[in-house]
CSV table of C-alpha atoms and ligand atoms in Angstrom, one decimal:
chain,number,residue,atom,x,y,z
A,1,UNK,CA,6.2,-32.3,11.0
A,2,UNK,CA,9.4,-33.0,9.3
A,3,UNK,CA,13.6,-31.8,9.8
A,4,UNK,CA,14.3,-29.5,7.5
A,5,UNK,CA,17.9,-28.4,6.3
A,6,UNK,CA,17.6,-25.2,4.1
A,7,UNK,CA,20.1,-23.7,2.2
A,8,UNK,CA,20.1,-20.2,0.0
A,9,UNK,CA,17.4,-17.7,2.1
A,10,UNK,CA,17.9,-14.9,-0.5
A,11,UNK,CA,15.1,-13.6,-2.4
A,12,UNK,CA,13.3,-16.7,-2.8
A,13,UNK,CA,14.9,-19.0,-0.4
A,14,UNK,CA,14.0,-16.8,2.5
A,15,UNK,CA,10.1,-16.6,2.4
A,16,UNK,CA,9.9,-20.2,1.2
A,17,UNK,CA,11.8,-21.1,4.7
A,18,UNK,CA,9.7,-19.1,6.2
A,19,UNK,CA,6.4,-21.1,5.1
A,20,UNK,CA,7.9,-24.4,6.1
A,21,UNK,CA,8.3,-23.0,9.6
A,22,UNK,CA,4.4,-21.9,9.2
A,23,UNK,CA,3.7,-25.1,8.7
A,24,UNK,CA,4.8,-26.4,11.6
A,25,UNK,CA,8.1,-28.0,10.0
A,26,UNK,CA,11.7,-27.7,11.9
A,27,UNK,CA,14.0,-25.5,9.9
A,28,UNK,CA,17.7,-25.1,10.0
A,29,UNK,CA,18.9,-22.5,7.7
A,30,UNK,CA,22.2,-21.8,6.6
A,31,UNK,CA,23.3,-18.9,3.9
A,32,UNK,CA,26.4,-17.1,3.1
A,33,UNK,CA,25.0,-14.1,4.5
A,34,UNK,CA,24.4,-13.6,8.2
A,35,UNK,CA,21.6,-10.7,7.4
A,36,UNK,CA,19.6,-12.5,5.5
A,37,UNK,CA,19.5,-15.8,7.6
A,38,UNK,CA,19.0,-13.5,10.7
A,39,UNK,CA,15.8,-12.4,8.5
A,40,UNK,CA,14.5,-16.3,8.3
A,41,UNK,CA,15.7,-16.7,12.1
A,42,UNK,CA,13.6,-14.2,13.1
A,43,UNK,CA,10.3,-16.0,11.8
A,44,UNK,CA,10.9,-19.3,13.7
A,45,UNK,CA,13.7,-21.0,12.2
A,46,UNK,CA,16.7,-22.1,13.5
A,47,UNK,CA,20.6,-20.4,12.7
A,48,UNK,CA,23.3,-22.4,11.9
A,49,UNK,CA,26.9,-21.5,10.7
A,50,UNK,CA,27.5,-24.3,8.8
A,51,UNK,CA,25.6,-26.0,5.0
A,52,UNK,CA,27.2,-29.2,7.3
A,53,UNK,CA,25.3,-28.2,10.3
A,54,UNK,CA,22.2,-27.2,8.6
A,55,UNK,CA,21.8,-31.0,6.6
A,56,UNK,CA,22.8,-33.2,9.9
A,57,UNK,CA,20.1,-35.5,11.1
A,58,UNK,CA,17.4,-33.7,8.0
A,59,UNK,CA,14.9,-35.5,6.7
A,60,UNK,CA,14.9,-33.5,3.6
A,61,UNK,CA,17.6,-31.1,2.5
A,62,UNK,CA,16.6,-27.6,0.1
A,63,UNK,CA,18.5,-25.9,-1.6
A,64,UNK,CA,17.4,-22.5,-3.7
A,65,UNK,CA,21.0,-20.9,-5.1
A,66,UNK,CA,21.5,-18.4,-7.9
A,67,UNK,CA,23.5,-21.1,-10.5
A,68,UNK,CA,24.9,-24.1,-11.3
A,69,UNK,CA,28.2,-24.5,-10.6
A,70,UNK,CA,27.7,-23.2,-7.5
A,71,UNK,CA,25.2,-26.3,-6.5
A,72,UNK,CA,27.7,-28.6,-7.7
A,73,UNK,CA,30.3,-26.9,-5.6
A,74,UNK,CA,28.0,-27.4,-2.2
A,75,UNK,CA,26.9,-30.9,-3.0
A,76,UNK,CA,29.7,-32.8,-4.7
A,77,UNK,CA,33.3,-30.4,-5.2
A,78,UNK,CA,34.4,-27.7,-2.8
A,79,UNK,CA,31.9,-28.1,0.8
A,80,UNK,CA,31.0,-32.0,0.0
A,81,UNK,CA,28.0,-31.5,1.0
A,82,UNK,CA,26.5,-35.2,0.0
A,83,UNK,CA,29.4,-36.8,2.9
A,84,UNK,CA,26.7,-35.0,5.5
A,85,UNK,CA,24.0,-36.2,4.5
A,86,UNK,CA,22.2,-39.4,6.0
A,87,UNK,CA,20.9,-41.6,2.9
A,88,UNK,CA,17.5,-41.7,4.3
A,89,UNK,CA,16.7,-38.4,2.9
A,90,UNK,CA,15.2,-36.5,0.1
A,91,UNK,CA,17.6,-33.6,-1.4
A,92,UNK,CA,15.2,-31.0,-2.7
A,93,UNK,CA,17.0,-28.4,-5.2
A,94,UNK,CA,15.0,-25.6,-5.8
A,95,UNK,CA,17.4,-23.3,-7.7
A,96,UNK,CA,17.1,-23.0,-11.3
A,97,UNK,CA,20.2,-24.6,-13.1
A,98,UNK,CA,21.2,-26.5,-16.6
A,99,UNK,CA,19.6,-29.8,-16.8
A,100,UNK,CA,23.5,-31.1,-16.7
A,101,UNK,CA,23.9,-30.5,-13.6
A,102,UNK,CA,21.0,-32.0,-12.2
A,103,UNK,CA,21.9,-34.7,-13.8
A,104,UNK,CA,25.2,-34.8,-12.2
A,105,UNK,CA,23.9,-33.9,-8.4
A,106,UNK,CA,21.4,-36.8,-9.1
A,107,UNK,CA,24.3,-39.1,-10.0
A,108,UNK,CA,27.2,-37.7,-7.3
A,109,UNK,CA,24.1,-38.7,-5.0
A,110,UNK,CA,22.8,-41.8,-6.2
A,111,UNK,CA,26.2,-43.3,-6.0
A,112,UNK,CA,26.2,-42.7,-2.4
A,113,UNK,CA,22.1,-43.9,-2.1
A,114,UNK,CA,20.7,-40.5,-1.5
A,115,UNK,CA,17.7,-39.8,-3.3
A,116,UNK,CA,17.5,-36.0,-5.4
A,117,UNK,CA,14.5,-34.0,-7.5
A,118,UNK,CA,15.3,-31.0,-9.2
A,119,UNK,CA,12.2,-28.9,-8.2
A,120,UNK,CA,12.9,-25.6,-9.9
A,121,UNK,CA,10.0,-23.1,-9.2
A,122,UNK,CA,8.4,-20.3,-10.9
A,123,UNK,CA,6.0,-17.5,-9.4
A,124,UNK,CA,8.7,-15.2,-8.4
A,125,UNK,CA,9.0,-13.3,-5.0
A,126,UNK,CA,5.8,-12.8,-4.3
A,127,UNK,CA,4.7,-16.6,-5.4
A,128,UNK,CA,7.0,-17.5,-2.6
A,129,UNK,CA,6.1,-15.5,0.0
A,130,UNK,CA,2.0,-16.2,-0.1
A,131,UNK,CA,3.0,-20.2,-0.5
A,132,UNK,CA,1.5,-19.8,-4.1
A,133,UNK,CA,5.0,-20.8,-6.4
A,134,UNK,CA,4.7,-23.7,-8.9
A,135,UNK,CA,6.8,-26.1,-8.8
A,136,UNK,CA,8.4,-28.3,-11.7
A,137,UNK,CA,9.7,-31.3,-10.6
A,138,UNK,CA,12.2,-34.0,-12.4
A,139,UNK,CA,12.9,-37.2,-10.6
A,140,UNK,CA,11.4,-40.9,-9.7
A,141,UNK,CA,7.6,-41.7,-9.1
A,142,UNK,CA,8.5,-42.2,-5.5
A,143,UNK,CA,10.6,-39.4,-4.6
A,144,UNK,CA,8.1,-36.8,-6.2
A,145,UNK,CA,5.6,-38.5,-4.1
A,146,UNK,CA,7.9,-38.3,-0.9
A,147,UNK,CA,8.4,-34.7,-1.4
A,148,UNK,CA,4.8,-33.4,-2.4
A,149,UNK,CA,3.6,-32.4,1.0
A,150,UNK,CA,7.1,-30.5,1.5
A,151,UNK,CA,6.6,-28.7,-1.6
A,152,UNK,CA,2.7,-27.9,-1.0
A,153,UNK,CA,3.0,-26.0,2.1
A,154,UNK,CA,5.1,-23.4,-0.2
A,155,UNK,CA,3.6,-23.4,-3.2
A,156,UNK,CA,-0.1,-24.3,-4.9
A,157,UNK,CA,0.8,-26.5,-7.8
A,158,UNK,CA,3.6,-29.7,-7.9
A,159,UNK,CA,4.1,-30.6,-11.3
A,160,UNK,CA,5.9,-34.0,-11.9
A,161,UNK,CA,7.1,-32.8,-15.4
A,162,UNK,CA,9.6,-36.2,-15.7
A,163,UNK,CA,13.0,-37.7,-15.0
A,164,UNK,CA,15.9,-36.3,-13.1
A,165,UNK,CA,16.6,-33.0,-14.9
A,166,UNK,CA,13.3,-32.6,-16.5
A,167,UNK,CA,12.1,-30.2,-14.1
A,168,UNK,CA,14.7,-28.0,-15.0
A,169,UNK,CA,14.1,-28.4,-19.2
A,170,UNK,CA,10.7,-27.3,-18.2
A,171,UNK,CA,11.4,-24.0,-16.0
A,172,UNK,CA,14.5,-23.1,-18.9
A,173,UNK,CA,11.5,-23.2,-21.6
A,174,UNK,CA,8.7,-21.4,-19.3
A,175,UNK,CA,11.7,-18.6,-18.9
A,176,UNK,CA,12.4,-18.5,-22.2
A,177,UNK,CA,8.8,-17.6,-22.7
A,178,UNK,CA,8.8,-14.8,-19.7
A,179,UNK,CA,11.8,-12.9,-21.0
A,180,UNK,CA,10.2,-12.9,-24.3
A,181,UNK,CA,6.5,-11.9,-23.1
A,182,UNK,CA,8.3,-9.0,-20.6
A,183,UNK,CA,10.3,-7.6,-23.4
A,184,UNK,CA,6.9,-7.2,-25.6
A,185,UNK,CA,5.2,-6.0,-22.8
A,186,UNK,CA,7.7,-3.0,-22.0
A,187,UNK,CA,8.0,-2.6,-26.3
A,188,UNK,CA,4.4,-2.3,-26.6
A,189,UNK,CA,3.9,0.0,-23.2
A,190,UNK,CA,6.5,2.6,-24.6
A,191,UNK,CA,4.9,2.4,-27.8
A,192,UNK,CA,2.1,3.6,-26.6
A,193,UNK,CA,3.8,6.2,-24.2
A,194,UNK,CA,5.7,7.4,-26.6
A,195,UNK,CA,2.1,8.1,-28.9
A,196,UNK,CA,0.5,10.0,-26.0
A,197,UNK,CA,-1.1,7.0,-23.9
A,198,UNK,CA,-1.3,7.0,-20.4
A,199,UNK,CA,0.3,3.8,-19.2
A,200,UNK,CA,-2.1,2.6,-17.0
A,201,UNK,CA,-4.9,3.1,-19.8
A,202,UNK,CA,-2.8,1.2,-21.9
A,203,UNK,CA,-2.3,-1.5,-19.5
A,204,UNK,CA,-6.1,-1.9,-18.6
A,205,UNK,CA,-7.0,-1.9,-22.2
A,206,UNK,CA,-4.5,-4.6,-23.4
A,207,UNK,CA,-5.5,-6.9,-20.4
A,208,UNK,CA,-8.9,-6.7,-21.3
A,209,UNK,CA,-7.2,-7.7,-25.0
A,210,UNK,CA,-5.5,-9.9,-27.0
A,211,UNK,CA,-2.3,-8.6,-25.7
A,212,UNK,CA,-3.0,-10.0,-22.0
A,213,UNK,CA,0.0,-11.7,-20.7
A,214,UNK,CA,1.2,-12.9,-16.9
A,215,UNK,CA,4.0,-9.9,-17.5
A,216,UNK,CA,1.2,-7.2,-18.1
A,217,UNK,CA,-1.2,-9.0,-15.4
A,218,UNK,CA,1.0,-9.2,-12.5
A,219,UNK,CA,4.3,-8.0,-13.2
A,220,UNK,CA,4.0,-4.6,-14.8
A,221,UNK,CA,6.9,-2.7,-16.1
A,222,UNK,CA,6.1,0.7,-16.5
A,223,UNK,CA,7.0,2.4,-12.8
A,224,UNK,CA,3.9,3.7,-11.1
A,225,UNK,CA,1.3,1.6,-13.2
A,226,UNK,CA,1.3,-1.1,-10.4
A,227,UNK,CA,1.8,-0.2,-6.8
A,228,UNK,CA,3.0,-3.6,-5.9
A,229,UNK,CA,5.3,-4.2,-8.7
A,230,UNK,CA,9.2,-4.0,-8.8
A,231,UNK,CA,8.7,-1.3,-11.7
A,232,UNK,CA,7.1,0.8,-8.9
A,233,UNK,CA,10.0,0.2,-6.2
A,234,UNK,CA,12.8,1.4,-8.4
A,235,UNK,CA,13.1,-2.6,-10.2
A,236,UNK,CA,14.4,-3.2,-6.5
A,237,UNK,CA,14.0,-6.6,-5.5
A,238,UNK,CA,12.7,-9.4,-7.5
A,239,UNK,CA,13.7,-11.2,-10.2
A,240,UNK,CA,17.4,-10.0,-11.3
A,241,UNK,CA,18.7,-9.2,-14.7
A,242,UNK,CA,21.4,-11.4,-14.2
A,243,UNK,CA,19.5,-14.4,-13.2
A,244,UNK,CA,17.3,-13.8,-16.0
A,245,UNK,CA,20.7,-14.2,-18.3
A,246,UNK,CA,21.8,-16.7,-16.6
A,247,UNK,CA,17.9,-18.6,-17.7
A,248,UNK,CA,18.7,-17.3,-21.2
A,249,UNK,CA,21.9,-18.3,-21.6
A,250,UNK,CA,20.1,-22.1,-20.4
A,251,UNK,CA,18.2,-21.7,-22.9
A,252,UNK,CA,20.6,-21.2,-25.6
A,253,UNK,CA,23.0,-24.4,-24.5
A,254,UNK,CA,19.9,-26.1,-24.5
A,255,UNK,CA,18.8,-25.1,-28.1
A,256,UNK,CA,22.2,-26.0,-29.1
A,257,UNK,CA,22.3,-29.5,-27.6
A,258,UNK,CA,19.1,-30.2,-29.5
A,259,UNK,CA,19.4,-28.0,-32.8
A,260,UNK,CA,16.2,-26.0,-32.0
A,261,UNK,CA,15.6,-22.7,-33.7
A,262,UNK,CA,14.9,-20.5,-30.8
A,263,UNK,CA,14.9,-16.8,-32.5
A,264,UNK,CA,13.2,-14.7,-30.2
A,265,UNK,CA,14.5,-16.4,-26.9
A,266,UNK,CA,18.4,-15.4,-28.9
A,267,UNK,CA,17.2,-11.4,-29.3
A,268,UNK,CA,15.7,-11.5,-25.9
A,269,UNK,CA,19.0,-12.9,-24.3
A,270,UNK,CA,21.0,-10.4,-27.0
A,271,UNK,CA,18.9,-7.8,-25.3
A,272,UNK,CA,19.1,-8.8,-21.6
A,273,UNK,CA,23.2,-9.0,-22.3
A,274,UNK,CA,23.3,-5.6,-23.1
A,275,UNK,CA,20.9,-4.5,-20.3
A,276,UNK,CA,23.0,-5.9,-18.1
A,277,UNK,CA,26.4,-4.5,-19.3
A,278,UNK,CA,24.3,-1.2,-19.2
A,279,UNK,CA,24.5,-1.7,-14.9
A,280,UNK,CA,20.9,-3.1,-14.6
A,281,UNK,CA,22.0,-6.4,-13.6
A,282,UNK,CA,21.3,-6.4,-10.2
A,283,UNK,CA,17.9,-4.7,-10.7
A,284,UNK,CA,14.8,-6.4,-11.5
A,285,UNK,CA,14.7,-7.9,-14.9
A,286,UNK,CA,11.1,-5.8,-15.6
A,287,UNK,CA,13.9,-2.9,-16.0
A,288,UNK,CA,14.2,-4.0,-19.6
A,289,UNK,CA,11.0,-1.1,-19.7
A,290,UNK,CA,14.2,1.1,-19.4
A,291,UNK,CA,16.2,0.2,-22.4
A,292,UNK,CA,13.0,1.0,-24.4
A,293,UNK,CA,12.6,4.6,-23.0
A,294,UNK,CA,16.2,5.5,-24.2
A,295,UNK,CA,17.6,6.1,-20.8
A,296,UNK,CA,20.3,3.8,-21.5
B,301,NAD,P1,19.4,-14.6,-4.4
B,301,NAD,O1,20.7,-14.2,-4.9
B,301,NAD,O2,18.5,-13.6,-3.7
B,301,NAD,O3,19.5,-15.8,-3.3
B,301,NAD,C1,20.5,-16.8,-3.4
B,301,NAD,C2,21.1,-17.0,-2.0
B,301,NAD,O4,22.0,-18.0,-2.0
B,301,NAD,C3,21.9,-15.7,-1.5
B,301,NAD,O5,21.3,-15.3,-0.2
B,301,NAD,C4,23.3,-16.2,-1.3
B,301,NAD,O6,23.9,-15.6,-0.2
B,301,NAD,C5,23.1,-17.7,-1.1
B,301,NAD,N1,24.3,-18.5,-1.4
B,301,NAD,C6,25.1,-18.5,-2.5
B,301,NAD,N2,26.0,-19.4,-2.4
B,301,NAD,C7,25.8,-20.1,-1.2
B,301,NAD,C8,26.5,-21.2,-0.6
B,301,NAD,N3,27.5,-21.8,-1.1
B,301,NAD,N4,26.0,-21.6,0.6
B,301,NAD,C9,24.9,-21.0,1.2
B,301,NAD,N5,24.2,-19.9,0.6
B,301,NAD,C10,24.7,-19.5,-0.6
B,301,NAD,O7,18.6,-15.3,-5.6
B,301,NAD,P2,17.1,-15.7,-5.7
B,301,NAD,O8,16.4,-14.6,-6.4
B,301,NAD,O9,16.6,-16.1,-4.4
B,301,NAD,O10,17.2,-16.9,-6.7
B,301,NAD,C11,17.6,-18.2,-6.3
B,301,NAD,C12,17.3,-19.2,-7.4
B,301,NAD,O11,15.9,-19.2,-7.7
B,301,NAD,C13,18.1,-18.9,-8.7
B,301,NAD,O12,18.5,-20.1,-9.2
B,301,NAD,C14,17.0,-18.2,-9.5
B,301,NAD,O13,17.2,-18.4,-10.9
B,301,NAD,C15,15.8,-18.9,-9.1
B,301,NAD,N6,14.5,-18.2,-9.2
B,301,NAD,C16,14.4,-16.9,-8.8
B,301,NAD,C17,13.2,-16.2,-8.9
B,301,NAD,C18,13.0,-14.8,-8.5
B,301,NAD,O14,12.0,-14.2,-8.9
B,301,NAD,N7,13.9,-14.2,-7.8
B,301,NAD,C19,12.1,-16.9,-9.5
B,301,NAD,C20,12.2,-18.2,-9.8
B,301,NAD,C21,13.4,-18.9,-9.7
């Protein structure tokens, strides 16, 4: 059993909390919002008002937060999170952020001897509440090691995909890829739709085909095809169009870093822009089916 510090129980943070406490780990959560850490609270953890509070004595700190900047605020800038943290432990960050500034967590934290992985995930909400996420890990030999069991009890496959940021150049590509493969999906299902298909034909049909993709298998647009789905709940919940654009807009810096030609991850950012300036961007990126169906 380990000490836990957790920080960010939103969306994803909140059931991955919830499956270290399963596993008979110690938890101490801390979010911005009282609701949802009452949420993890109520599932064994412990409360605390304070990121401070939630790191002391912890033998591993996690983080999951929706950007950036907003890491490097926490660790190094506005809360100084790294002063609170003893230099015998392993800072996990989960969230999915530019490979820069897991570089610069990594450093801010090295220079004070704490150890960091960037351990960006992917599975979405549902990966992370059945312990089934995969995680993409950038840091030292010994650290991924250190952090394995952690990781295991919340998800079913640890990657070690390189150095310190390389975790994150990995989950920016795999997005890249999942915008792409949703935007086909929802072009193709409103194709077909708009021919006189029934939907859920369609879908059965094209997963039984060439066409079969992880968007079509378990994250199907088109409302009512997929009980489970966000499509089905309204897009509530999920994966949101503006964390998908933030991914994109990863994407693109790093494409321009390394002079990459990256045309459809630019019209599938192009397109989740203007989804989101259309209001969707607190819905579930899978909403793109929308802008196909000319509701917008
Ligand atoms: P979310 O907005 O639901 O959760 C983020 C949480 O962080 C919120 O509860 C917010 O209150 C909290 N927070 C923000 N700033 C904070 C601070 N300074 N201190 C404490 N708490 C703070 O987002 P999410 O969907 O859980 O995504 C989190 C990260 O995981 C993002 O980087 C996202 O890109 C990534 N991700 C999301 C999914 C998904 O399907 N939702 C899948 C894979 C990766």
């Amino acid at each position: 059993m380990a000490t836990i510090g957790f920080i960010g129980v939103g969306n994803m943070g909140g059931p991955m909390a919830i499956n270290l406490v399963k596993a008979g780990h110690q938890v101490k959560v801390f979010d911005l919002s009282a609701e949802l850490k009452a949420k993890v609270v109520s599932q064994g953890a412990e409360g605390v008002d304070s990121p401070q509070a939630a790191v002391a004595n912890a033998e591993f700190v996690i983080s999951m937060l929706p950007s950036g900047p907003i890491v490097e605020s926490l660790y190094i800038h506005q809360d100084k999170l790294l002063d609170a943290i003893s230099d015998t432990a392993l800072v996990i960050d989960c969230s999915t952020i530019a490979p820069e500034n897991a570089i610069n967590l990594f450093k801010a934290a090295d220079a004070k001897g704490i150890t960091t992985l960037d351990a960006p995930v992917s599975g979405g909400v549902g990966g992370a509440t059945a312990g089934t996420l995969t995680f993409i890990v950038g840091g030292d030999d010994d650290a991924f090691a250190r952090a394995k069991p952690i990781l295991s009890a919340m998800g079913k496959n640890v990657f070690h995909a390189g150095g310190h940021g390389a975790g994150q150049t990995a989950k920016i590509c795999n997005n890249m890829l999942l915008a792409i493969h949703m935007v086909g999906t929802a072009e193709a299902l409103q194709l077909g739709v708009d021919n006189g298909l029934d939907p859920k034909v369609l879908s059965d049909i094209m997963l039984q085909s060439s066409g079969r993709n992880w968007s079509l298998e378990l994250y199907n647009p088109y409302p009512g095809v997929m009980e489970t789905a966000p499509a089905s709940q309204d897009y509530a919940g999920g994966f949101q169009v503006n964390l998908m654009n933030k991914d994109l807009g990863l994407a693109m810096e790093a494409a321009l870093k390394s002079q990459s030609t990256t045309p459809m991850g630019t019209l599938a950012k192009s397109l989740y822009s203007q989804h989101g300036r259309n209001g969707w961007g607190m819905k579930d990126f899978s909403s793109i089916q929308r802008w196909f169906d000319k509701a917008e």
